[in-house]
XYZ file of C-alpha atoms in Angstrom:
766
model
C -15.193 27.496 -12.785
C -15.289 30.633 -10.651
C -15.994 30.014 -7.002
C -17.993 32.502 -4.968
C -18.774 32.623 -1.298
C -21.698 30.474 -0.302
C -22.229 32.234 2.987
C -25.920 32.398 3.949
C -27.719 35.492 2.733
C -28.491 38.167 5.296
C -31.886 37.618 6.912
C -34.886 39.477 5.605
C -34.975 42.019 8.408
C -31.409 43.114 7.718
C -31.987 43.398 3.986
C -34.959 45.659 4.689
C -32.550 48.142 6.203
C -31.190 48.752 2.729
C -34.373 50.659 1.932
C -33.768 53.221 4.637
C -31.359 56.109 4.269
C -28.582 56.161 6.794
C -29.109 59.278 8.882
C -26.318 61.427 10.301
C -27.249 64.740 11.949
C -25.527 67.841 10.677
C -25.826 71.575 11.076
C -28.463 73.757 9.455
C -27.432 75.278 6.173
C -26.018 78.790 6.388
C -28.834 81.250 6.692
C -31.197 78.914 8.482
C -32.909 80.179 11.621
C -31.047 79.528 14.862
C -34.143 77.904 16.370
C -34.847 75.624 13.455
C -34.569 71.862 13.953
C -31.415 70.807 12.016
C -32.128 68.745 8.937
C -30.795 65.225 8.556
C -27.976 64.753 6.085
C -28.904 61.717 4.064
C -25.960 59.468 3.415
C -26.989 56.958 0.785
C -27.347 53.318 1.674
C -25.338 52.417 -1.409
C -27.698 49.885 -2.923
C -26.318 47.688 -5.699
C -27.423 49.183 -8.990
C -30.079 47.137 -10.809
C -27.933 46.312 -13.829
C -24.923 45.111 -11.874
C -23.972 41.464 -11.908
C -24.296 41.130 -8.149
C -28.069 41.533 -8.431
C -28.260 38.561 -10.760
C -26.442 36.356 -8.271
C -28.628 33.680 -6.672
C -27.379 34.799 -3.258
C -26.480 38.509 -3.337
C -24.631 39.886 -0.334
C -24.409 43.699 -0.260
C -20.960 45.186 0.214
C -19.838 45.233 3.829
C -21.978 42.422 5.205
C -19.137 39.895 5.062
C -16.818 42.326 6.843
C -13.162 41.265 6.515
C -14.202 37.691 5.661
C -15.086 38.160 2.004
C -12.681 35.692 0.418
C -12.645 36.924 -3.153
C -10.616 35.093 -5.815
C -6.985 36.203 -5.837
C -6.191 38.542 -8.703
C -2.443 37.796 -8.726
C -2.025 34.766 -11.020
C 1.554 34.054 -9.958
C 0.668 34.122 -6.293
C -2.418 32.026 -6.883
C -0.326 29.365 -8.569
C 2.113 29.353 -5.641
C -0.712 28.849 -3.146
C -2.228 26.114 -5.323
C 1.104 24.309 -5.299
C 1.430 24.691 -1.531
C -2.127 23.451 -0.929
C -3.196 20.743 -3.353
C -5.689 19.038 -1.061
C -6.710 18.772 2.557
C -6.837 16.013 5.122
C -9.217 16.718 7.970
C -11.669 14.628 9.914
C -14.107 17.243 11.190
C -14.915 16.319 14.781
C -17.758 18.068 16.577
C -19.501 21.331 15.763
C -16.316 23.415 15.880
C -14.523 20.948 13.614
C -17.344 21.230 11.099
C -16.939 25.006 11.086
C -13.175 24.727 10.564
C -13.710 22.313 7.685
C -16.317 24.536 6.031
C -14.300 27.738 6.444
C -11.168 26.219 4.908
C -12.865 24.436 2.019
C -15.046 27.402 1.098
C -12.507 30.143 1.796
C -9.513 28.518 0.107
C -11.706 27.174 -2.681
C -12.987 30.663 -3.412
C -9.621 32.434 -3.240
C -7.791 29.784 -5.291
C -10.759 29.297 -7.668
C -10.731 25.561 -7.461
C -12.226 23.010 -5.090
C -10.080 22.080 -2.127
C -10.107 18.304 -2.512
C -10.708 16.394 0.693
C -8.308 13.462 0.924
C -8.262 10.430 3.226
C -5.680 10.124 5.962
C -2.328 9.221 4.364
C -0.958 5.936 5.667
C 2.567 7.243 5.617
C 5.121 9.526 4.074
C 5.187 7.845 0.664
C 1.444 7.754 0.155
C 0.920 11.435 1.011
C 0.447 13.710 -1.966
C 2.736 16.751 -2.050
C 1.149 19.975 -0.879
C -1.231 18.331 1.554
C -2.854 20.576 4.145
C -3.250 18.539 7.321
C -5.684 19.997 9.843
C -6.219 18.420 13.254
C -5.557 18.862 16.932
C -2.169 17.370 17.780
C -3.549 14.094 19.076
C -5.481 13.514 15.822
C -2.677 14.232 13.358
C -1.455 11.257 11.288
C 1.346 9.452 13.095
C 3.943 10.024 10.377
C 3.459 13.794 10.709
C 3.831 13.699 14.467
C 6.971 11.619 14.094
C 8.694 14.183 11.874
C 7.661 17.120 14.066
C 8.959 17.831 17.523
C 5.880 18.040 19.717
C 5.251 21.744 20.089
C 4.112 23.397 23.302
C 0.892 24.971 22.109
C -0.965 26.961 24.781
C -4.719 26.780 25.227
C -6.562 28.400 22.298
C -3.274 28.625 20.408
C -2.283 27.094 17.093
C 0.697 26.140 14.962
C 0.919 26.606 11.187
C 4.086 24.929 9.940
C 5.370 23.728 6.615
C 7.042 20.355 7.082
C 9.137 18.249 4.735
C 8.412 14.555 4.397
C 11.116 13.222 2.124
C 10.963 15.290 -1.052
C 7.451 16.495 -0.341
C 6.317 19.580 1.514
C 3.126 19.660 3.541
C 1.326 22.338 5.497
C 0.227 21.458 9.029
C -2.380 23.354 11.031
C -2.602 21.954 14.533
C -3.548 22.944 18.049
C -4.130 21.623 21.523
C -7.886 22.227 21.447
C -10.766 22.903 19.078
C -10.774 26.659 19.711
C -7.130 26.884 18.673
C -7.871 24.987 15.486
C -10.643 27.460 14.658
C -8.403 30.471 15.294
C -5.650 28.868 13.240
C -8.020 28.301 10.330
C -8.975 31.970 10.267
C -5.322 32.969 10.471
C -4.414 30.721 7.548
C -7.238 32.189 5.496
C -6.073 35.706 6.356
C -2.515 34.883 5.314
C -3.714 33.842 1.869
C -6.232 36.677 1.664
C -3.520 39.269 2.404
C -0.916 37.675 0.091
C 1.488 36.468 2.784
C 4.013 33.729 1.890
C 3.470 30.169 3.114
C 6.796 28.712 2.010
C 8.793 27.847 5.107
C 6.107 29.142 7.452
C 6.483 28.262 11.144
C 3.892 30.312 12.995
C 3.036 29.536 16.614
C 0.546 31.932 18.120
C -1.793 32.007 21.100
C -3.852 34.684 22.827
C -1.983 36.669 25.446
C -5.186 37.330 27.382
C -7.732 34.971 28.896
C -10.878 37.027 28.338
C -11.516 38.909 25.086
C -14.986 40.271 25.375
C -17.617 42.438 23.731
C -20.082 44.374 25.860
C -23.334 45.153 24.081
C -25.321 48.050 25.477
C -28.403 46.544 23.833
C -31.821 46.819 25.432
C -34.493 44.127 25.305
C -36.628 46.365 23.061
C -33.755 46.377 20.518
C -32.718 49.994 21.084
C -28.977 50.349 21.623
C -27.561 52.804 24.132
C -24.762 54.720 22.400
C -25.441 52.679 19.275
C -25.167 54.279 15.840
C -25.560 51.329 13.481
C -29.262 50.618 13.676
C -31.112 48.467 16.160
C -29.799 45.552 18.197
C -29.147 42.414 16.192
C -30.593 40.389 19.082
C -34.339 39.976 18.624
C -35.496 38.859 22.054
C -39.120 38.901 20.960
C -38.645 36.096 18.423
C -36.077 34.058 20.362
C -35.703 31.158 21.033
C -37.715 29.796 18.110
C -36.402 32.142 15.427
C -32.616 31.808 15.291
C -31.607 34.419 12.804
C -28.647 33.428 10.588
C -27.048 36.716 11.539
C -26.359 35.374 15.038
C -23.980 32.787 13.571
C -22.429 35.388 11.263
C -21.830 37.589 14.301
C -20.146 34.704 16.138
C -18.087 33.904 13.062
C -16.781 37.463 12.795
C -15.841 37.515 16.475
C -14.091 34.166 16.321
C -12.101 35.268 13.284
C -10.332 37.892 15.439
C -10.176 35.825 18.625
C -13.040 37.314 20.653
C -14.228 34.604 23.047
C -16.932 36.189 25.205
C -19.908 38.485 24.819
C -22.371 40.180 27.152
C -25.444 40.711 25.012
C -27.474 43.012 27.290
C -27.017 46.581 28.484
C -25.092 47.335 31.673
C -28.019 49.617 32.522
C -29.771 46.337 32.923
C -33.268 44.927 32.929
C -34.019 42.204 35.488
C -36.351 40.468 33.009
C -33.353 38.891 31.288
C -32.930 36.676 34.357
C -36.480 35.288 34.205
C -37.102 31.777 32.906
C -38.454 32.796 29.464
C -35.449 35.028 28.811
C -32.988 32.452 30.080
C -34.378 30.095 27.409
C -33.871 32.843 24.835
C -30.307 33.364 26.053
C -29.731 29.612 25.808
C -30.533 29.765 22.077
C -27.826 32.384 21.590
C -25.331 30.453 23.712
C -25.948 27.325 21.635
C -25.129 29.261 18.454
C -22.038 30.926 19.918
C -20.545 27.833 21.577
C -19.024 26.167 18.468
C -17.261 29.457 17.742
C -15.543 29.408 21.139
C -17.689 32.222 22.568
C -19.136 32.168 26.083
C -22.310 34.107 26.806
C -22.515 36.594 29.694
C -25.567 38.505 30.897
C -25.816 41.773 32.785
C -27.253 41.369 36.281
C -29.448 44.047 37.799
C -28.574 44.171 41.470
C -32.185 44.732 42.509
C -33.422 41.652 40.614
C -34.352 39.764 43.822
C -36.908 42.493 44.470
C -38.059 43.118 40.903
C -38.535 39.507 39.789
C -37.951 37.520 42.982
C -40.600 38.887 45.295
C -38.174 39.924 48.054
C -38.379 43.285 49.794
C -34.600 43.752 49.791
C -31.521 43.130 47.657
C -29.077 43.488 50.572
C -26.102 41.280 49.596
C -25.657 40.083 53.179
C -29.293 39.052 53.633
C -29.536 35.216 53.651
C -32.678 35.299 51.518
C -30.922 37.379 48.859
C -27.897 35.099 48.940
C -30.151 32.061 48.485
C -32.055 33.724 45.655
C -28.905 34.419 43.660
C -27.583 30.903 44.310
C -30.827 29.433 42.977
C -30.753 31.765 39.975
C -27.193 30.667 39.170
C -28.313 27.043 39.280
C -31.201 27.835 36.946
C -28.870 29.554 34.481
C -26.284 26.775 34.412
C -28.962 24.109 34.019
C -29.831 25.758 30.694
C -26.386 27.098 29.718
C -23.644 24.839 31.143
C -20.837 27.118 29.907
C -22.503 30.367 30.963
C -19.732 32.923 31.474
C -21.221 34.871 34.345
C -22.519 38.331 35.217
C -21.432 41.778 34.100
C -22.554 44.320 36.705
C -22.961 48.078 36.802
C -23.893 49.009 40.363
C -24.329 52.283 42.248
C -23.411 54.249 39.161
C -25.577 56.758 37.299
C -28.701 55.664 39.142
C -28.218 51.906 38.920
C -29.029 49.976 42.117
C -26.231 48.349 44.056
C -24.943 47.225 47.437
C -24.410 50.786 48.650
C -28.194 51.182 48.716
C -27.978 48.964 51.806
C -24.837 50.406 53.341
C -22.681 47.647 51.846
C -19.528 47.970 49.758
C -18.889 47.120 46.127
C -16.693 44.306 47.406
C -19.529 42.789 49.420
C -21.895 42.956 46.457
C -19.411 41.459 44.006
C -18.360 38.682 46.362
C -21.964 37.648 47.024
C -22.570 37.175 43.294
C -19.188 35.474 42.885
C -20.097 32.921 45.541
C -23.301 32.103 43.659
C -21.394 31.475 40.414
C -18.272 29.814 41.813
C -19.632 26.224 41.923
C -20.168 26.395 38.164
C -16.936 28.140 37.161
C -18.605 31.482 36.429
C -17.129 34.969 36.757
C -18.413 38.283 38.052
C -17.205 41.270 36.055
C -17.762 44.337 38.221
C -17.471 47.709 36.515
C -15.363 50.348 38.256
C -17.176 53.198 36.486
C -18.559 54.846 39.614
C -18.997 58.442 40.713
C -21.440 59.691 43.304
C -23.625 62.774 43.443
C -22.932 62.757 47.181
C -19.143 62.894 46.728
C -17.922 66.433 45.966
C -14.427 65.216 45.064
C -13.082 65.325 41.514
C -14.966 62.780 39.418
C -11.659 61.567 37.967
C -10.582 60.403 41.451
C -13.670 58.579 42.674
C -13.185 55.114 41.160
C -9.635 54.868 42.525
C -10.779 56.086 45.934
C -13.570 53.513 45.961
C -11.722 50.434 44.756
C -7.980 50.682 45.449
C -8.358 50.068 49.214
C -10.283 46.854 48.429
C -7.376 45.202 46.617
C -6.971 41.567 47.627
C -10.445 41.399 49.185
C -12.413 40.227 46.150
C -13.124 36.578 45.379
C -10.849 34.915 42.816
C -13.642 34.846 40.227
C -14.253 38.608 40.413
C -12.704 40.787 37.721
C -12.715 44.566 38.022
C -13.557 46.172 34.682
C -11.805 49.551 34.413
C -12.348 52.110 31.661
C -9.248 53.176 29.757
C -9.362 56.627 31.349
C -10.703 58.090 34.598
C -13.603 60.083 33.116
C -15.540 58.459 30.267
C -14.171 57.304 26.889
C -12.967 60.763 25.840
C -11.079 61.311 22.562
C -7.972 61.405 24.737
C -7.510 60.760 28.462
C -4.550 59.835 30.623
C -4.742 56.182 31.602
C -6.882 55.217 34.555
C -4.860 55.337 37.801
C -6.266 51.935 38.848
C -4.192 50.150 36.196
C -1.382 48.416 38.035
C -2.537 49.758 41.400
C -4.414 46.593 42.470
C -1.891 43.751 42.158
C -4.152 41.211 43.908
C -7.231 41.861 41.760
C -7.833 40.487 38.245
C -8.647 43.306 35.873
C -10.238 43.928 32.485
C -9.466 47.083 30.516
C -12.682 48.516 29.089
C -12.573 50.367 25.765
C -15.413 51.829 23.748
C -15.568 50.581 20.171
C -18.708 52.559 19.506
C -18.009 56.278 19.124
C -20.111 57.960 21.794
C -17.621 60.816 22.077
C -15.849 60.521 18.728
C -18.410 61.476 16.112
C -20.912 58.619 16.241
C -20.955 56.686 12.935
C -20.247 59.634 10.656
C -16.661 60.408 11.697
C -13.759 58.275 10.498
C -11.633 57.724 13.603
C -9.394 54.662 13.703
C -9.760 53.662 17.354
C -6.978 51.040 17.581
C -4.601 54.037 17.629
C -6.298 55.120 20.858
C -6.281 51.566 22.232
C -2.589 51.187 21.449
C -1.720 54.508 23.086
C -3.385 53.379 26.296
C -1.941 49.853 26.225
C 1.610 51.105 25.726
C 1.433 53.692 28.503
C 3.820 52.905 31.336
C 2.137 52.992 34.746
C 5.495 52.564 36.573
C 3.637 50.564 39.259
C 6.378 47.925 39.273
C 9.059 50.191 37.859
C 9.722 51.059 34.205
C 8.003 48.747 31.741
C 4.804 48.354 33.783
C 2.599 49.041 30.810
C -1.171 48.791 30.735
C -0.666 45.959 28.216
C 1.041 43.965 30.979
C -1.949 44.568 33.249
C -4.253 43.401 30.466
C -2.274 40.226 29.707
C -1.784 39.481 33.414
C 2.002 39.391 33.278
C 2.560 42.446 35.507
C 1.222 40.680 38.598
C 1.033 37.084 37.378
C -2.739 37.050 36.931
C -4.018 34.133 34.817
C -7.462 35.754 34.536
C -7.401 39.133 32.802
C -8.189 40.690 29.449
C -10.015 43.379 27.501
C -13.652 44.349 27.064
C -14.988 46.534 24.278
C -18.350 48.299 24.097
C -19.633 47.064 20.756
C -20.448 49.235 17.745
C -22.632 46.590 16.088
C -26.206 46.927 14.889
C -28.658 45.946 12.178
C -27.097 48.144 9.498
C -26.181 45.912 6.586
C -22.477 46.584 7.128
C -22.882 45.963 10.893
C -21.147 49.141 12.103
C -22.742 52.099 10.292
C -19.505 53.680 9.132
C -17.589 51.222 6.929
C -14.432 52.033 8.875
C -16.212 51.094 12.092
C -15.443 47.552 10.990
C -11.747 48.328 11.452
C -12.413 49.313 15.071
C -14.169 45.997 15.774
C -11.416 44.094 13.964
C -8.641 46.038 15.678
C -10.142 45.576 19.118
C -10.186 41.819 18.600
C -6.596 41.739 17.405
C -5.334 43.855 20.335
C -7.361 41.824 22.822
C -5.567 38.759 21.407
C -2.175 40.440 21.744
C -2.061 43.871 23.454
C 1.412 44.544 22.050
C 0.459 44.425 18.384
C 1.103 47.519 16.296
C -2.022 49.446 15.259
C -0.457 50.279 11.903
C 0.082 46.598 11.147
C -3.510 45.879 12.169
C -4.736 48.630 9.853
C -2.822 47.106 6.944
C -4.294 43.665 7.677
C -7.808 45.063 7.717
C -7.358 47.093 4.536
C -6.008 44.104 2.620
C -8.814 41.874 3.904
C -11.489 44.482 3.165
C -10.368 46.409 0.089
C -7.792 44.098 -1.471
C -4.045 44.216 -1.901
C -3.557 47.082 -4.350
C -0.430 48.744 -2.901
C -1.712 52.243 -3.686
C -4.948 51.601 -1.819
C -3.172 49.933 1.091
C -0.625 52.704 1.631
C -3.002 55.647 1.189
C -5.851 54.240 3.261
C -3.451 53.191 6.005
C -1.981 56.698 6.157
C -5.477 58.166 6.309
C -6.492 55.846 9.145
C -3.360 56.447 11.175
C -3.823 60.219 11.330
C -7.586 60.148 11.887
C -7.577 59.780 15.677
C -5.297 62.778 16.253
C -7.555 64.791 13.967
C -10.629 64.212 16.139
C -8.709 65.092 19.304
C -7.617 68.353 17.703
C -11.021 69.465 16.423
C -12.925 68.376 19.565
C -10.755 68.450 22.700
C -7.224 69.755 22.048
C -4.511 70.197 24.669
C -6.243 68.096 27.314
C -9.750 69.545 27.200
C -12.358 66.896 27.917
C -16.077 66.225 28.280
C -17.186 69.473 26.614
C -19.848 67.695 24.567
C -23.490 68.676 24.483
C -25.240 66.844 27.286
C -27.123 63.564 27.283
C -26.746 62.573 23.621
C -23.131 63.867 23.414
C -23.631 65.023 19.828
C -21.595 68.098 19.051
C -19.991 70.751 21.256
C -21.612 72.136 24.404
C -18.891 73.776 26.500
C -21.435 76.315 27.790
C -23.818 73.738 29.328
C -24.251 74.433 33.051
C -27.872 73.728 33.967
C -27.700 70.115 35.199
C -28.240 69.383 38.880
C -25.040 67.389 39.319
C -21.900 69.485 38.735
C -20.026 66.674 36.951
C -22.801 66.405 34.349
C -21.977 69.921 33.118
C -19.141 70.605 30.658
C -18.247 73.807 32.542
C -17.115 71.548 35.399
C -14.359 70.116 33.214
C -12.872 73.103 31.393
C -13.318 75.680 34.205
C -12.683 78.571 31.811
C -12.627 82.046 33.351
C -11.051 85.399 32.609
C -7.722 84.188 33.964
C -7.399 80.966 31.991
C -8.710 77.466 31.343
C -8.249 73.890 32.533
C -8.868 71.623 35.527
C -6.260 71.864 38.282
C -5.579 68.271 39.341
C -2.199 69.057 40.934
C -1.491 69.409 44.651
C -2.973 72.914 44.511
C -6.230 71.536 43.116
C -7.942 68.145 43.394
C -4.556 66.362 43.622
C -5.673 63.600 41.262
C -2.025 63.299 40.201
C -1.291 61.664 43.571
C -3.260 58.583 42.490
C -0.568 57.756 39.916
C 2.847 56.228 40.514
C 5.394 58.871 41.611
C 7.049 58.973 38.184
C 3.768 59.910 36.482
C 2.600 62.146 39.327
C 5.773 64.207 39.003
C 5.536 64.357 35.210
C 1.858 65.300 35.112
C 2.054 67.654 38.100
C 4.394 70.199 36.487
C 3.188 72.040 33.365
C 6.791 72.197 32.184
C 6.986 68.388 31.980
C 3.342 67.482 31.486
C 2.747 66.232 27.931
C 0.906 69.027 26.147
C -1.830 66.650 25.070
C -2.788 66.437 28.786
C -1.992 70.025 29.745
C -5.539 71.230 30.470
C -6.527 67.894 31.974
C -4.130 68.487 34.873
C -3.622 72.264 34.933
C -5.580 75.501 34.965
C -3.323 77.834 33.005
C -3.472 81.491 31.941
C -4.537 82.352 28.411
C -1.086 83.762 27.668
C 0.796 80.691 28.974
C 3.575 79.906 26.520
C 3.404 76.540 24.791
C 6.553 74.770 23.673
C 6.199 76.014 20.093
C 6.149 79.628 21.296
C 2.426 80.250 20.845
C 0.259 81.350 23.722
C -2.276 78.896 25.086
C -5.088 80.860 23.430
C -3.332 80.799 20.078
C -2.471 77.136 20.468
C -6.103 76.190 21.092
C -7.277 77.907 17.921
C -4.477 76.469 15.829
C -5.099 72.949 17.135
C -8.772 73.219 16.212
C -7.742 74.407 12.756
C -5.193 71.614 12.431
C -7.942 69.090 13.059
C -10.078 70.607 10.310
C -7.180 70.671 7.878
C -6.430 67.009 8.589
C -10.014 65.988 7.820
C -9.968 68.074 4.655
C -6.830 66.194 3.598
C -8.448 62.872 4.459
C -11.397 63.682 2.207
C -9.090 64.721 -0.623
C -6.991 61.580 -0.255
C -10.106 59.405 -0.271
C -11.401 61.094 -3.407
C -8.070 60.299 -5.047
C -8.910 56.596 -4.701
C -12.069 56.753 -6.783
C -12.176 53.791 -9.140
C -9.823 51.730 -6.973
C -12.419 50.834 -4.342
C -15.856 49.197 -4.348
C -18.343 51.843 -5.473
C -20.662 51.331 -2.504
C -17.862 51.776 0.025
C -16.341 54.711 -1.830
C -19.574 56.697 -2.016
C -20.547 55.951 1.573
C -17.219 57.038 3.056
C -16.961 60.103 0.832
C -20.308 61.377 2.110
C -19.415 60.678 5.730
C -16.088 62.488 5.389
C -18.042 65.459 4.063
C -20.181 65.441 7.197
C -17.081 65.036 9.355
C -15.450 68.086 7.781
C -18.570 70.176 8.332
C -18.838 69.076 11.944
C -15.137 69.678 12.616
C -15.703 73.308 11.601
C -18.749 73.410 13.876
C -16.613 72.262 16.815
C -13.947 74.916 16.173
C -16.400 77.732 15.698
C -18.577 76.931 18.709
C -15.746 76.265 21.152
C -13.486 79.127 20.163
C -16.355 81.635 20.177
C -17.394 80.462 23.639
C -13.879 80.476 25.082
C -13.332 83.920 23.546
C -15.958 85.281 25.948
C -13.449 84.525 28.719
C -10.118 85.184 27.001
C -11.175 88.464 25.398
C -8.580 87.914 22.683
C -8.689 88.000 18.902
C -8.611 84.699 17.070
C -5.087 83.655 16.138
C -3.737 84.170 12.655
C -4.105 80.941 10.704
C -7.496 80.023 12.164
C -10.494 80.315 9.876
C -13.039 82.797 11.305
C -16.315 81.320 12.584
C -19.226 81.103 10.168
C -21.878 82.225 12.670
C -22.167 84.068 15.978
C -22.041 82.152 19.239
C -25.806 82.230 19.838
C -26.354 80.332 16.614
C -24.404 77.384 17.967
C -25.831 77.627 21.479
C -29.393 77.487 20.109
C -28.906 74.289 18.116
C -31.051 71.485 19.503
C -30.972 67.778 18.653
C -33.873 66.068 20.444
C -33.658 63.021 18.187
C -29.907 62.501 18.179
C -29.171 58.771 18.073
C -27.638 56.668 20.792
C -30.113 57.280 23.608
C -33.384 55.490 24.160
C -36.217 57.458 22.533
C -38.991 58.844 24.699
C -42.168 57.923 22.845
C -44.938 60.514 23.073
């Protein structure tokens, strides 16, 4: 009998999405009028063909919905036999809701992969009565006594697990144990992944636990189901039908997060709506929290600082006003009465127009501490975002967060975490690390990454983001001498902080594959794995994901891994080479816009960042300019402050250099820019060719989808090169370098392109 997954089918509203074409905006065809609205490139939804067997299934699940958790039968007969011998049956007494999930995942997942039922056996009375190959699953205190007697009691940290093969006489058994239910759940998913990716179980002795306390998704989802910077459809959270309608997709979402160790989620936009803190919405949030809880996930909500005025009837939101303090304390009590394990508030304040304590002459510290005091009796946290820059502060935008927060170190409450973006500007394809990392030893900190691709090609460009995450995490801040990596800030070991972690801005939506681009799943997966252990290797994570998603064919694994690993550098080269940054078209951030200069705030204009003129290009952040380098440890300040030692990937981030400045390969800066843009294009062209070489070795739906998106990516890479190099040529006055393809159109063609309906920003309904 062939076993298939019996996961619940996607809900009706998600299946309806299959009937819409996935839209990715591209350039007008050559010859089209400059003023014409660009057409939409239709990338097919990849419906199962009517005559395929999947349609006849009583419970069809389109490709991609099950993410990396599609436990197909193993196609290696020898390996399957070895696993069957190692796991002949299972002893588990499922206790509680989490235990039921563990039991179901193991019986269904192993049963499907091994193509036979995983027989549930009673607790063995002792060594002799236990059948060989027994899988014993329980927290340590619930394991059969004879197993505990033959095992030295392991020190398993909270949320950790142990998978160990033990010998009882002549018989071998497999033990999965933990100190708590969450660890047992994580261990179950790890065991399933080991089998799914063909890893040996003989002699296994795997003890693992998360290195970080908080591993969190931030959803920029609005209550009307639009998603800010979202490119995978609408929000999966249907606030209109909650709490009565509990869509099965909510549990599938929690399941996917738990499988990679994510243990917290903020389900509302940081540009927040106070309505979410009203009684009806708290009941809706409770329904989500109830679904997430068995998967080890705590619910957070975003708090609008002006909520006491907007929904509380007060005329002020001053954090030192006793009425405001009392209002927030009462609101915390209301929340915890409905959601006892409520995680706390995520707050964006006094940033990009959001209200905050500075509206009342108070500091970020005073605002955060007031909220922290309201949550403290219940064990809740305040996560305060450090993404701040003021229209009233003329200083370099890259410096403002450090200037604002570093002097406040040690003055926040213990349950306040400062959430700091990976770089000092805004999720660029490449940035130096944020100078706040390691600079606030008395303040718990979360590193914030963007899993959605606001600045990296939306959901049409293949860019493997864990490469970016890893680069940041392994950067040495030198704050406590060599070895003071960002990873050590994230895991708390640099300054002995038990509360720390990583937050990722989610890329999830109602698209049937969750993430729009099929490879967006790898970014979600990779974020979870690096949040679990910030020192993991992104190449190893890529291999895990490929094997779990596309199978274990060695040709597929090696070629797709190679493609993924070079994809991030490609996007840097064809968008922002040599340290250029934030030269995207404004507002929607779709495509190049280095010429944009009409916005009222200087830092909202790309010309602010590249500062190109007839003499050269780049932002001087040395002692002769904004002196942003001084915010780093001396070792980095010295390295970044001298163009001779500054890594060339950050050259124009820190220096304004002449067009004929000599790069280390002998090319001038002008030549190097053009050749880097061309290198990015050539890399994408090679990625497309390599992908096409895998036709027939991959699921048809995934193959066709990715092939079309790579075609769009190649076209848009050329657009970036042509538009940027033509614009910068107006300053350099030089011919394009040999080896760079000439632009397809004149500069005005690119400057006149308009995209009023680009995705990722809330539509303005007429």
